[in-house]
XYZ file of C-alpha atoms in Angstrom:
163
model
C -0.017 0.021 -0.022
C 2.789 2.353 0.711
C 4.373 1.801 -2.512
C 1.136 2.842 -4.152
C 0.946 5.958 -2.188
C 4.556 6.781 -2.971
C 4.048 6.056 -6.598
C 0.861 8.201 -6.837
C 2.772 11.122 -5.016
C 5.670 10.910 -7.497
C 3.281 11.116 -10.456
C 1.382 14.172 -8.832
C 4.795 15.793 -8.069
C 6.020 15.317 -11.647
C 2.887 16.642 -13.170
C 3.157 19.791 -10.938
C 6.702 20.168 -11.830
C 5.864 20.037 -15.602
C 3.179 22.481 -15.107
C 5.457 24.927 -13.387
C 8.282 24.501 -15.956
C 5.676 25.079 -18.903
C 4.301 28.208 -16.966
C 7.810 29.604 -16.302
C 8.719 28.998 -20.061
C 5.639 30.761 -21.172
C 6.436 33.910 -19.210
C 10.073 33.815 -20.328
C 8.872 33.652 -24.039
C 6.267 36.481 -23.495
C 9.109 38.548 -21.928
C 11.254 37.820 -24.942
C 8.270 38.823 -27.232
C 8.043 42.122 -25.227
C 11.687 42.663 -25.544
C 11.577 42.315 -29.355
C 8.661 44.645 -29.441
C 10.073 47.367 -27.316
C 13.389 47.043 -28.954
C 11.730 48.173 -32.332
C 9.891 51.010 -30.692
C 12.848 52.337 -28.827
C 15.381 51.494 -31.584
C 18.323 52.504 -29.274
C 19.918 49.042 -28.077
C 21.171 46.926 -30.777
C 23.027 44.756 -28.318
C 19.819 44.035 -26.366
C 17.913 43.165 -29.624
C 20.803 40.950 -31.022
C 20.934 39.056 -27.753
C 17.411 37.653 -28.420
C 18.890 35.531 -31.289
C 21.122 32.470 -31.331
C 23.717 34.029 -33.789
C 23.829 36.598 -36.541
C 23.053 34.254 -39.385
C 19.683 32.688 -38.376
C 16.971 32.193 -40.985
C 15.145 35.430 -41.548
C 12.835 35.396 -44.461
C 9.490 36.379 -45.851
C 6.844 34.865 -48.105
C 4.796 37.341 -50.063
C 1.231 36.109 -50.041
C -2.127 37.113 -51.558
C -2.517 40.102 -53.691
C 0.877 41.277 -52.614
C 2.377 38.066 -54.154
C 0.482 38.611 -57.435
C 1.674 42.264 -57.413
C 5.250 41.361 -56.711
C 5.411 38.612 -59.460
C 4.294 40.959 -61.967
C 7.165 43.261 -61.277
C 9.877 40.532 -60.490
C 8.642 37.132 -61.959
C 10.130 34.114 -60.322
C 10.611 35.760 -56.842
C 9.441 33.023 -54.136
C 10.630 34.916 -50.903
C 12.636 37.747 -49.506
C 15.459 37.224 -47.159
C 17.601 39.506 -44.986
C 18.897 39.347 -41.407
C 18.034 40.812 -37.981
C 20.838 43.328 -38.210
C 19.685 44.765 -41.465
C 16.121 44.777 -40.085
C 17.342 46.745 -36.909
C 19.480 49.117 -38.882
C 16.523 49.982 -41.247
C 14.039 50.744 -38.444
C 13.295 54.542 -38.251
C 11.584 56.616 -35.516
C 7.827 55.735 -35.382
C 8.564 51.881 -36.136
C 6.260 49.462 -34.305
C 5.476 45.777 -34.602
C 2.095 44.665 -33.073
C 1.324 41.059 -32.262
C -2.137 39.555 -32.328
C -3.272 35.865 -31.542
C 0.047 34.689 -29.997
C 0.451 30.974 -29.655
C 3.368 29.577 -27.759
C 4.287 25.785 -27.956
C 7.111 24.713 -25.566
C 8.343 21.178 -26.157
C 11.257 20.528 -23.719
C 14.113 22.859 -24.716
C 12.441 23.771 -28.065
C 9.619 26.215 -28.716
C 7.831 27.904 -31.394
C 5.896 31.089 -31.371
C 3.219 32.070 -33.962
C 1.320 35.249 -34.169
C -0.451 37.641 -36.690
C 1.420 40.922 -36.838
C 1.229 44.153 -38.300
C 4.282 46.442 -38.847
C 3.595 50.050 -38.374
C 5.496 53.301 -39.257
C 4.154 56.477 -37.795
C 0.930 55.107 -36.848
C 0.293 53.582 -40.350
C 0.244 50.049 -41.155
C 2.870 49.179 -43.854
C 2.527 45.351 -43.981
C 1.020 42.478 -41.967
C 0.719 38.795 -41.989
C 1.650 35.663 -39.982
C 4.934 35.334 -38.184
C 6.761 32.248 -36.817
C 9.690 31.988 -34.501
C 11.661 28.774 -33.740
C 13.653 28.878 -30.485
C 15.851 26.757 -28.201
C 17.208 27.164 -24.707
C 20.921 27.927 -24.561
C 22.562 28.482 -21.204
C 19.161 28.767 -19.508
C 17.985 31.432 -22.013
C 15.663 31.197 -24.885
C 17.230 32.209 -28.315
C 15.549 32.756 -31.537
C 16.684 30.342 -34.206
C 14.640 31.443 -37.054
C 12.127 34.087 -38.130
C 9.763 33.729 -41.219
C 6.579 35.541 -41.921
C 4.097 36.002 -44.599
C 4.161 39.586 -45.906
C 1.103 41.546 -47.217
C 1.430 45.226 -48.254
C -1.152 47.395 -46.605
C -1.481 49.485 -49.972
C -2.366 46.499 -51.762
C -4.658 44.720 -49.354
C -5.874 46.087 -46.094
C -5.105 44.393 -42.932
C -7.821 42.174 -41.540
C -6.986 42.642 -37.883
């Protein structure tokens, strides 16, 4: 009988430990999202922004979709995606830049995570582009690091943001 009680206690402890870890991870990942967002708005601390990423050559690419893709293909046939890096992104930011996040979903699996959300990229209170964004992350030295950023891109002047 004691063995069954001990085993049941161990199972409950494991479940609560897993829930605690998942909650902690979600809180850390939400903080990372907020640091990313604020870094765009303040645009004054590249080191803080670059510390969010695993290294400076992570995947960083956009896929034009919808009417934006049709329009782009007319101008540049054969283009399938746009690529850059977070350094160029940060350097290209101007005062009045902001990225807003909607419908954020975080999926943590051990030391891997994905974050997906709808976004709108804003300049001086006007939406420039919008779409869906995906981040892949891993834990390195007890810190979450972004390993890739991919997103769909729809230009506001071609098709209005639905959110």
